[in-house]
């Protein structure tokens, strides 16, 4: 029997039945009338001039309908791909934003840069024809590292960007930091590399463009996390299509992790090609192609310093980061290592002064943008490696130094020295609970057991705070965003009392169809099974900013809550009319409208029916129907946080790091669905551990080729790499979101890398090791062990 399933329950996910039974509807599954297939020819060179492109032989092949180049798109006045959130430098001047053509014009800037697009009747025909295109390249010197790209004499990626420096950005009080360092008793310095990652969602990207000449309507089906933003950026700024003539549909999407958050060139190309040819044009990315065309993540080189007094209290932090942007600026690329990085450098600690400068740099590599966590994991890694190193250097216990410097619960709201104000939190409570669950007290005994077996054992901790639900729109505009940060939700109540929700966020694995239905079920008293969630279609949903930065529940859920308030208010007005009672006397609880102090009551379906059959309805004050729209613009970020403790065992003969125990205690605010939250945290931890131990996007300095361009060379984490996790909540309530929620989708990815590396360093500390760069792969660890003086002496 249908029942209300509200906040705090863990029902089976609504969306899973269609996925596990093979009824998901992905872009690759979609077939359209008169559909052709497209294939991109991509540059084999990291940096080269395009002298000429001969497409004549390709055009003569069977089934080939067209071969398009960048010159064709330029002749049709197609614009470049825009940056959705720019930045300005120390001097107040905007960043350098050179053109980003959908297909390369005159020059290629990384291996994988699109050079031509072949459209044919079949994929096989398009692939065969692409091999016959003759491109005359004049190769140029290239550079793949951000630090190297800034050196005098480095190859220039753009003539209009001297020294390859996109922007020299900073945040904080440099003078105050310098003064604090002058008075410090101890200064800890550390050099870090936050390596390049390739997102690799389960479903590769895909896009279908379609044009209906009868009404001038364009449609794009795409694997996107934010279809409305794609419509805005591509329609207005690239192709010049009025928004009312462009429909963007993001159906079921098989994972995103930020990789599908951007407006990609392929979306514009298939939409434009469909307009030129009529009908539909489909492109589906191959996995190997995705390695050199999907936006990559991370890729920082950082020097950081922490000033402390005699008691180990933090006085100031100084950070300098070189951020690799690749060959072009991606949609949010320059915002990630700046506005989403430096403001989190205070972590969960009282640090009176912080100064961060970031040099944002062009190189001959795949563009870099947001990847799960997007700036927050990088910041946490800097902070937590600094803190662990300082503890080791000063002879203070790693847990004790954290406790001494944590923000006290009574100090919230807490204004950091780097822009943001935390509204709530209990970092000490999270740390102490994680220590208890991880049995820190019993670690020494476990370490002795490992030593007896010839293994090294280490224990690492990482505390963190992150910023979710980017906010507010006003501040984002001041910081360079080209759009608001609000979200919309429409609650449509049918005459039966069933509900359809149309919402601007996107569900690509998070379980929104379940979580949002629980919110509506709780608020309106409607059975869980009688609620449908609609998303991902710009012709159905009025507007929305999509899913990224753990914002869906925080911002989208708040919009849904607000729309539900409006539904309840209108229902009370209808009920007040029918009860002949004052509005203030009408109460709505548990799916029923009643009059205070009487036995008069009506169910939610009864009032919903009355809204559509207005025989007994206040027509003079209300319109028929029961449907409400709401927008929610957050007043601040939300700030989840937590403490993760990791225990590893290392085999010195192989260098293999085995994750033996992992404990996470997280403050994610109000929990709507505990099962989904735990799943999100598990997935995030796995991705963070993937960075710490396995994954690395490696470019060859000599050739500019991506050496880790397939799963043969890019090591992905597997289920057998992990123990069972211990995951427990320790939540405080967000003070400014309607339901007290904070977000959880990126927490695991933020807390885990530092916890793992701190554990690895702790395990190798007897060998004199003070730092290990990610990934702590078997080869790297074996070399560290065998090149250490302690190991040599022991042997």
Short mmCIF file of C-alpha atoms in Angstrom, two decimals, residues 22-38 123 203 206-210 219-224 247-253 279-284 506 536-537:
data_model
loop_
_atom_site.label_atom_id
_atom_site.label_comp_id
_atom_site.label_asym_id
_atom_site.label_seq_id
_atom_site.Cartn_x
_atom_site.Cartn_y
_atom_site.Cartn_z
CA UNK A 22 18.38 -2.15 -18.79
CA UNK A 23 15.73 0.53 -19.32
CA UNK A 24 17.91 3.59 -18.76
CA UNK A 25 17.74 6.12 -21.57
CA UNK A 26 21.22 7.41 -22.33
CA UNK A 27 22.26 9.65 -25.22
CA UNK A 28 23.99 6.74 -26.94
CA UNK A 29 20.66 4.84 -26.89
CA UNK A 30 18.69 7.58 -28.64
CA UNK A 31 17.77 7.15 -32.30
CA UNK A 32 16.36 10.02 -34.33
CA UNK A 33 14.88 10.10 -37.86
CA UNK A 34 17.36 10.83 -40.63
CA UNK A 35 20.28 10.55 -38.21
CA UNK A 36 23.89 10.72 -39.39
CA UNK A 37 26.99 9.93 -37.39
CA UNK A 38 30.01 12.10 -36.71
CA UNK A 123 30.08 5.53 -37.73
CA UNK A 203 29.35 6.54 -19.50
CA UNK A 206 27.90 11.83 -26.25
CA UNK A 207 25.82 14.42 -28.11
CA UNK A 208 23.09 14.52 -30.77
CA UNK A 209 22.22 17.70 -32.60
CA UNK A 210 18.95 17.94 -34.51
CA UNK A 219 17.57 20.27 -30.19
CA UNK A 220 20.68 19.00 -28.45
CA UNK A 221 20.73 15.74 -26.49
CA UNK A 222 23.86 15.69 -24.37
CA UNK A 223 25.55 14.00 -21.43
CA UNK A 224 25.47 17.13 -19.32
CA UNK A 247 16.02 22.76 -26.55
CA UNK A 248 18.72 20.94 -24.55
CA UNK A 249 17.97 17.53 -23.11
CA UNK A 250 20.22 15.66 -20.69
CA UNK A 251 18.49 12.28 -20.21
CA UNK A 252 19.94 9.57 -17.98
CA UNK A 253 23.63 10.31 -17.49
CA UNK A 279 18.08 16.04 -39.61
CA UNK A 280 20.20 14.78 -36.74
CA UNK A 281 23.94 14.26 -36.21
CA UNK A 282 25.20 11.95 -33.46
CA UNK A 283 28.63 11.71 -31.86
CA UNK A 284 29.58 9.18 -29.18
CA UNK A 506 20.31 17.03 -12.68
CA UNK A 536 17.20 17.54 -17.58
CA UNK A 537 14.93 19.05 -20.26
#
